[in-house]
PDB file of C-alpha atoms in Angstrom:
ATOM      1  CA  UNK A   3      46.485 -41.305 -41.324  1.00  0.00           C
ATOM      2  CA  UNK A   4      49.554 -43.062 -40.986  1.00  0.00           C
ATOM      3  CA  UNK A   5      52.025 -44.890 -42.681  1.00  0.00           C
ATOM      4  CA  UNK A   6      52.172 -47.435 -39.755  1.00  0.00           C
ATOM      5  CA  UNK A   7      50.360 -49.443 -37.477  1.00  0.00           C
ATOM      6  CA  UNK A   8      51.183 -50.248 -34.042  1.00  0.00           C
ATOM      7  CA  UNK A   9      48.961 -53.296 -32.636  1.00  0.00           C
ATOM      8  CA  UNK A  10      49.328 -54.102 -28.850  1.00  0.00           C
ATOM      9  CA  UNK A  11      48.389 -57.566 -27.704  1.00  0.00           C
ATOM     10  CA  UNK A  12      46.543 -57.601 -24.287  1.00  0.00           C
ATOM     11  CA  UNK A  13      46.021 -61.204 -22.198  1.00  0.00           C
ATOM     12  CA  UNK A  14      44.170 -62.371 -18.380  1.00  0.00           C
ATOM     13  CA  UNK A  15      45.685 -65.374 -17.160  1.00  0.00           C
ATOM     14  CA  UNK A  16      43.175 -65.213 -14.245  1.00  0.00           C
ATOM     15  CA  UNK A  17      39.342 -65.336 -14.019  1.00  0.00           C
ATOM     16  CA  UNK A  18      39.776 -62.955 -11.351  1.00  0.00           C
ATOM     17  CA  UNK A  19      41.086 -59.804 -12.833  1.00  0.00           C
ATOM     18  CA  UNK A  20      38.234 -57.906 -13.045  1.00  0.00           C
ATOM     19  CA  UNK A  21      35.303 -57.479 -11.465  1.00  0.00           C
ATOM     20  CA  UNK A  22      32.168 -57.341 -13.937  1.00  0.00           C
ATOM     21  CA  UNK A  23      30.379 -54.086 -14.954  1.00  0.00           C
ATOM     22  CA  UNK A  24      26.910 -53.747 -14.485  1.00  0.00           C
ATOM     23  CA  UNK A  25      24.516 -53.629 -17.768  1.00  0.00           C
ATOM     24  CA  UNK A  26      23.332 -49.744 -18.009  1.00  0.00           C
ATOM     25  CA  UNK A  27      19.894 -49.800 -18.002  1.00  0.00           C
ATOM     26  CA  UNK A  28      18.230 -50.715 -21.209  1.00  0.00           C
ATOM     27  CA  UNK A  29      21.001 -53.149 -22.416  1.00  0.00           C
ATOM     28  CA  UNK A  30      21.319 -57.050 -22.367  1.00  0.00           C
ATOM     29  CA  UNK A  31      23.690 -59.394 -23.903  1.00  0.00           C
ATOM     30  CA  UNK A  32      22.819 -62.433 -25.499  1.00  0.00           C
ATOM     31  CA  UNK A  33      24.571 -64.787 -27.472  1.00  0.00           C
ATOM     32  CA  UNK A  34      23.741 -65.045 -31.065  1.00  0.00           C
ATOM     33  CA  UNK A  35      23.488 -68.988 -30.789  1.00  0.00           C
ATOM     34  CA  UNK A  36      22.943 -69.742 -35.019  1.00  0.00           C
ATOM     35  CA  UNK A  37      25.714 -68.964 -36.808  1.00  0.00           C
ATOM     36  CA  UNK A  38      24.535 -66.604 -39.361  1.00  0.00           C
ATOM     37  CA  UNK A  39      27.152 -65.390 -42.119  1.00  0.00           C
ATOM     38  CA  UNK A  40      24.284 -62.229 -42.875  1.00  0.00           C
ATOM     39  CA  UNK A  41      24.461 -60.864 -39.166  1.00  0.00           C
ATOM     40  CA  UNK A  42      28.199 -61.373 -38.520  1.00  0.00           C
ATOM     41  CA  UNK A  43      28.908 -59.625 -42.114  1.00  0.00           C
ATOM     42  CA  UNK A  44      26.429 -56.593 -40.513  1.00  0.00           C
ATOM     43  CA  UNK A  45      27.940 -56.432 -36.916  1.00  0.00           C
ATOM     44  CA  UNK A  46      31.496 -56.536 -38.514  1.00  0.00           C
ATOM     45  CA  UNK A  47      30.639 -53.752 -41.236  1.00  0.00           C
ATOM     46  CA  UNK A  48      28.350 -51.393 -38.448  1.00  0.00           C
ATOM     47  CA  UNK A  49      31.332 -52.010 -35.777  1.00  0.00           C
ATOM     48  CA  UNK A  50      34.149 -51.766 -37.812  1.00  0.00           C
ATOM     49  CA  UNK A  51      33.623 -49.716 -40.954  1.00  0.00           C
ATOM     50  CA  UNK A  52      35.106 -46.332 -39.093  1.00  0.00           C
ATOM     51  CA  UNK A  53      37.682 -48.128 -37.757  1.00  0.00           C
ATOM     52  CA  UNK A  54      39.179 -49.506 -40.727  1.00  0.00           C
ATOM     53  CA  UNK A  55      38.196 -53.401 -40.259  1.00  0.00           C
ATOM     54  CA  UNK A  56      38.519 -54.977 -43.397  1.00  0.00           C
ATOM     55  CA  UNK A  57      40.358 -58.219 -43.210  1.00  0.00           C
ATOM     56  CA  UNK A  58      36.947 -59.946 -43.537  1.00  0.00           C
ATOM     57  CA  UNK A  59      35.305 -58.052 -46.205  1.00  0.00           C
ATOM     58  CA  UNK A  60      36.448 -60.387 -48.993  1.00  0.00           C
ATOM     59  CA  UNK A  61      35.624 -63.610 -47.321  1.00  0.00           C
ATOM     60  CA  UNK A  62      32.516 -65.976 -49.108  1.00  0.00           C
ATOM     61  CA  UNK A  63      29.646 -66.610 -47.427  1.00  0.00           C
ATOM     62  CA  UNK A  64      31.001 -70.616 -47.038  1.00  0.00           C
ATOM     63  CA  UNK A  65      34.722 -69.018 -45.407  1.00  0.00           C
ATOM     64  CA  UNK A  66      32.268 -66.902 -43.147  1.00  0.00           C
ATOM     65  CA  UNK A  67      29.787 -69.551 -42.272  1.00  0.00           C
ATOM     66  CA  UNK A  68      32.872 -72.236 -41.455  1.00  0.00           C
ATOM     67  CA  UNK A  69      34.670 -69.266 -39.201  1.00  0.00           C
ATOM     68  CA  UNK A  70      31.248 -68.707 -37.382  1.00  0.00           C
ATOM     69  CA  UNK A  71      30.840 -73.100 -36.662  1.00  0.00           C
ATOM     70  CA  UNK A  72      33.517 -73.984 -35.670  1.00  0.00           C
ATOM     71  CA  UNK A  73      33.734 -75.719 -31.856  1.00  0.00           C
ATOM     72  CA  UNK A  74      34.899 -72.920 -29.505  1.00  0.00           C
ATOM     73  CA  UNK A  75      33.800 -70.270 -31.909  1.00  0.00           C
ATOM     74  CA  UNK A  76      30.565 -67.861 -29.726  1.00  0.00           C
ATOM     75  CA  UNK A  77      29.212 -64.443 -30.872  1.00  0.00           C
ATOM     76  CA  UNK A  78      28.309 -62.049 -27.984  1.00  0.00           C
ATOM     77  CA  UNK A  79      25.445 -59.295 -28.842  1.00  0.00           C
ATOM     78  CA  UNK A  80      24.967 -56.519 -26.308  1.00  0.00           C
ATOM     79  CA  UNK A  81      21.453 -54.803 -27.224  1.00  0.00           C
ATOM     80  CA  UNK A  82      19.822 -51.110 -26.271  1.00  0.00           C
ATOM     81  CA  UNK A  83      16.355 -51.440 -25.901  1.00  0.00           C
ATOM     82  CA  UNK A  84      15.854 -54.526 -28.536  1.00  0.00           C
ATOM     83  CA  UNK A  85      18.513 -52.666 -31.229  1.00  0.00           C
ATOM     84  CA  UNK A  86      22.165 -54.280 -31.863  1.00  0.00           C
ATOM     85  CA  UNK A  87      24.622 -51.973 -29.780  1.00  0.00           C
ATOM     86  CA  UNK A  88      28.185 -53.847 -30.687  1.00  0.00           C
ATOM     87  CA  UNK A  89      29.486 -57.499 -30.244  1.00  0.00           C
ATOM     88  CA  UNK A  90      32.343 -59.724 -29.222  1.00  0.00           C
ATOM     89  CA  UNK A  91      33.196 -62.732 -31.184  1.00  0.00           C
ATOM     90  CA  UNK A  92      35.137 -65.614 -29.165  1.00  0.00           C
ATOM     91  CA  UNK A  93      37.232 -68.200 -30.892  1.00  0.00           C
ATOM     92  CA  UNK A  94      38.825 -70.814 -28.380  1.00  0.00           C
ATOM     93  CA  UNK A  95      41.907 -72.845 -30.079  1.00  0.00           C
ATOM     94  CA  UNK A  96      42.319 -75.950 -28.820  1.00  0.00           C
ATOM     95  CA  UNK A  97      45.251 -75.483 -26.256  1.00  0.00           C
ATOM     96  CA  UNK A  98      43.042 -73.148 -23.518  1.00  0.00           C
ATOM     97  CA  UNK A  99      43.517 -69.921 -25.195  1.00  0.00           C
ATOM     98  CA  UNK A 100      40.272 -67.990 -26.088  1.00  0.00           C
ATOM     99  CA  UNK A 101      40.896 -65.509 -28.304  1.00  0.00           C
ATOM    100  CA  UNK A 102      38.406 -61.689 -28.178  1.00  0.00           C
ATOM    101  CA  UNK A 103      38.620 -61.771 -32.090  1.00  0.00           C
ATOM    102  CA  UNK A 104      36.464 -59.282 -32.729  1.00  0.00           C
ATOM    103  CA  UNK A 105      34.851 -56.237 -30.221  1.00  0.00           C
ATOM    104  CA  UNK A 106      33.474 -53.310 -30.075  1.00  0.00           C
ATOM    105  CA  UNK A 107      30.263 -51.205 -30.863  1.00  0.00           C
ATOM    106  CA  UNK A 108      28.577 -49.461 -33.770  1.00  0.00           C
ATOM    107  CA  UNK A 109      29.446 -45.819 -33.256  1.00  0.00           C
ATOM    108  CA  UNK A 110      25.658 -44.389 -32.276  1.00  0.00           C
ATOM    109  CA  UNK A 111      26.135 -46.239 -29.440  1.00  0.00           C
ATOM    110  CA  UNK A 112      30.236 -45.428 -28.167  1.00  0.00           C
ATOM    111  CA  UNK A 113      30.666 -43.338 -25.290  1.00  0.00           C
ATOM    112  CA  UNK A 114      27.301 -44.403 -23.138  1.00  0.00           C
ATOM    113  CA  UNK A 115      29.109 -47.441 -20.557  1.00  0.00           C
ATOM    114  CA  UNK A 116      27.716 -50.344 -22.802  1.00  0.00           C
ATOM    115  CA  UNK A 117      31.404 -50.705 -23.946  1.00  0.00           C
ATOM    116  CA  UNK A 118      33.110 -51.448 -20.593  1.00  0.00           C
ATOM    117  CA  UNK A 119      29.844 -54.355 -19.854  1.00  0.00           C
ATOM    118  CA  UNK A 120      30.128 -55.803 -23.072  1.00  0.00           C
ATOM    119  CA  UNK A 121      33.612 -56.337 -22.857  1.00  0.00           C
ATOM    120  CA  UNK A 122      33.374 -58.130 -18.945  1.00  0.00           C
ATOM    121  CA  UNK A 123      30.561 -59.980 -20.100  1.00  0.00           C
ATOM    122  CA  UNK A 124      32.550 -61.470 -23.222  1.00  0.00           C
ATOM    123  CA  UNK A 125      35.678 -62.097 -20.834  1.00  0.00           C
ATOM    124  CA  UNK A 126      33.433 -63.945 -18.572  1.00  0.00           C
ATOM    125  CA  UNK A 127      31.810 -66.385 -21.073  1.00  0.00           C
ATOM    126  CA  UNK A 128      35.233 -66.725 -22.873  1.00  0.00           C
ATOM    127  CA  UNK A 129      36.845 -67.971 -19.191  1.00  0.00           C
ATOM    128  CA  UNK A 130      33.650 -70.234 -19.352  1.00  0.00           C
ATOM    129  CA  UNK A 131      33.655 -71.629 -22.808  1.00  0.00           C
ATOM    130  CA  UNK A 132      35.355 -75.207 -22.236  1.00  0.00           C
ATOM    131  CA  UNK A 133      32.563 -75.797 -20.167  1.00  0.00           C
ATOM    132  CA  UNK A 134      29.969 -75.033 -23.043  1.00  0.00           C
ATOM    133  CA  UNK A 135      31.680 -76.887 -25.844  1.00  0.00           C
ATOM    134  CA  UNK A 136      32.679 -80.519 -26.120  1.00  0.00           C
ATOM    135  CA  UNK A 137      36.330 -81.151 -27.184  1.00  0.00           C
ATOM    136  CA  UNK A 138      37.121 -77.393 -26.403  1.00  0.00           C
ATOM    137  CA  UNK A 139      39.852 -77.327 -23.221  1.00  0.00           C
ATOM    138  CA  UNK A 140      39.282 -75.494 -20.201  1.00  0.00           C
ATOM    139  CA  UNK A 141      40.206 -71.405 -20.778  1.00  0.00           C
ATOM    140  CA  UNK A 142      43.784 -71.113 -19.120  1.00  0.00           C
ATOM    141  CA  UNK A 143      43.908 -67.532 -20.812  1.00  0.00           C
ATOM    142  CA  UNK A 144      41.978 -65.148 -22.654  1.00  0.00           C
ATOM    143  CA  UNK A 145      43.669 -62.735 -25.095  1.00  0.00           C
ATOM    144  CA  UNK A 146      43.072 -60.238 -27.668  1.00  0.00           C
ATOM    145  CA  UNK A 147      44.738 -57.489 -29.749  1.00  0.00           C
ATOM    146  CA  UNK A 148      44.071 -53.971 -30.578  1.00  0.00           C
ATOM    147  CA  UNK A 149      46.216 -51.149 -32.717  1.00  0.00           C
ATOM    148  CA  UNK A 150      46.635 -47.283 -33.386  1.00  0.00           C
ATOM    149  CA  UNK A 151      43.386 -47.837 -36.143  1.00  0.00           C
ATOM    150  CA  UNK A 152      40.703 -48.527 -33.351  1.00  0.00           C
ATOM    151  CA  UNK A 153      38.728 -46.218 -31.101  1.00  0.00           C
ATOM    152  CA  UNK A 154      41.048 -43.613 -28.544  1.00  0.00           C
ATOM    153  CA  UNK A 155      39.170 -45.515 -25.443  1.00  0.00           C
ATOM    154  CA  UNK A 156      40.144 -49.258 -26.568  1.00  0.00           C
ATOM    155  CA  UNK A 157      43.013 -49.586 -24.971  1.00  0.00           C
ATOM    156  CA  UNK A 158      41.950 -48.030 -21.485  1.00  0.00           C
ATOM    157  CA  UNK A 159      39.199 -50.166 -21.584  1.00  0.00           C
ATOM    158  CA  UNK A 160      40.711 -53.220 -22.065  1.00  0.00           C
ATOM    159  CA  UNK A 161      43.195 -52.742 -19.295  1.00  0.00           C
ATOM    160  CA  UNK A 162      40.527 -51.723 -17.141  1.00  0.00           C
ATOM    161  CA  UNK A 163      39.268 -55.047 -17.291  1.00  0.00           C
ATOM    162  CA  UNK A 164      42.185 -56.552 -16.116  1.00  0.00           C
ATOM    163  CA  UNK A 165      44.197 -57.289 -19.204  1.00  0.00           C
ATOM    164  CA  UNK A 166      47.939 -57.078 -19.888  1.00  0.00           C
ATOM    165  CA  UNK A 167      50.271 -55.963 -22.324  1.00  0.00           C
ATOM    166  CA  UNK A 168      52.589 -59.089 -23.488  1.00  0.00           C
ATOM    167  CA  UNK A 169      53.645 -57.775 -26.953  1.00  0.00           C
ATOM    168  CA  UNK A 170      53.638 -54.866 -29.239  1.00  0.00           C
ATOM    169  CA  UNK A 171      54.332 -54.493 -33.004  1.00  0.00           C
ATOM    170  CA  UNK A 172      54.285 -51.681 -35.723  1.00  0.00           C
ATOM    171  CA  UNK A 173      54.031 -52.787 -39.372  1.00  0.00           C
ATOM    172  CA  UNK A 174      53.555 -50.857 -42.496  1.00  0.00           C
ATOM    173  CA  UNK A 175      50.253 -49.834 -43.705  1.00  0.00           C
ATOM    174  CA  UNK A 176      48.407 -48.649 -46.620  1.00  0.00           C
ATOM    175  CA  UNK A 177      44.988 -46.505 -46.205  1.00  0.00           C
ATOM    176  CA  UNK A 178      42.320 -49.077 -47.410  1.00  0.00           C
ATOM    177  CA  UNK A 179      39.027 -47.727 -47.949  1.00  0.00           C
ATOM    178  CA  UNK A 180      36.371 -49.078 -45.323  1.00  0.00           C
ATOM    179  CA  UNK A 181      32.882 -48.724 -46.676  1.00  0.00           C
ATOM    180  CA  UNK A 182      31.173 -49.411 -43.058  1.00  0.00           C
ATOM    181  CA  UNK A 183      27.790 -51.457 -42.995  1.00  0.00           C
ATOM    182  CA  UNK A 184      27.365 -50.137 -47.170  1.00  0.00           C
ATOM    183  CA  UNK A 185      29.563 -48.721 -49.341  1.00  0.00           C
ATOM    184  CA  UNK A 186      30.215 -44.838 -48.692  1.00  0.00           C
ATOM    185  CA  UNK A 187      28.755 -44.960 -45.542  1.00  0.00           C
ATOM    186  CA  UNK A 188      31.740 -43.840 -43.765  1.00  0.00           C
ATOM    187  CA  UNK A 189      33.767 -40.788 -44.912  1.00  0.00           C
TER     188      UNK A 189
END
């Protein structure tokens, strides 16, 4: 592991740069429409315990049901065959940026082409979210970020679906224990 970590911030300025990928058979995506602290907690831990996410581990269950309700804010659940596959969480902030805060899929499931329909599925409904939430404005872009922690295929899929780099950083790090959907799940 390393001592840094680079993070590479990716943006579509354009509905149109990407066509969508076609659900593999077996999978749909729905959007988890009540906010539910429990799930997000479980689809943050199953997606993101190998891959070091832990910037949300030490929220309450009151900091994680006011992220999860706030206007703009839409969690994106692909499923194989009726069982969670991975998720994208949208957060829209006010000035027509929607933000891909979270993404990706719970291990079992990488590597099978759910990954690259999940992902231009969630950049579809995030260039549509204005239009599903009061006082949100229209989606004039649609951004995320990514760094040298996450899968080896993130970035190629991302810029597959038609995103840009616009900025890159490298900051120190520390190795922080991840303990995955329960603790010592992940080596």
């Amino acid at each position: 592991m390393s001592n840094t970590v680079t993070t590479w911030y990716l943006e579509q300025t354009s509905p149109d740069a990407a066509p969508p990928v076609p659900a593999p058979d077996g999978v749909r995506t729905e959007r988890a429409e009540v906010p539910s602290p429990e799930f997000s907690r479980f689809l943050y831990t199953a997606v993101g315990g190998d891959v070091l996410w832990t910037d949300r581990l030490a929220m309450t269950y009151a900091e994680w049901e006011e992220t999860l309700a706030r206007p703009g804010t839409e969690t994106w659940v692909a499923y194989e065959r009726g069982t969670p596959a991975g998720y994208a969480e949208l957060a829209a902030d006010g000035d027509g940026s929607v933000e891909i805060v979270y993404f990706g899929l719970i291990p079992a499931f990488r590597g099978r082409r759910i990954g690259g329909h999940l992902l231009s599925y969630a950049v579809a409904r995030a260039w549509e979210l204005g239009e599903r939430h009061e006082g949100v404005a229209a989606t004039k872009r649609v951004w995320l970020h990514t760094c040298s922690d996450d899968g080896p295929h993130a970035m190629d899929n991302y810029l597959r679906r038609g995103f840009s780099l616009y900025d890159t950083t490298t900051a120190p790090t520390s190795p922080t224990p991840t303990p995955g959907p329960w603790p010592g799940s992940h080596p």
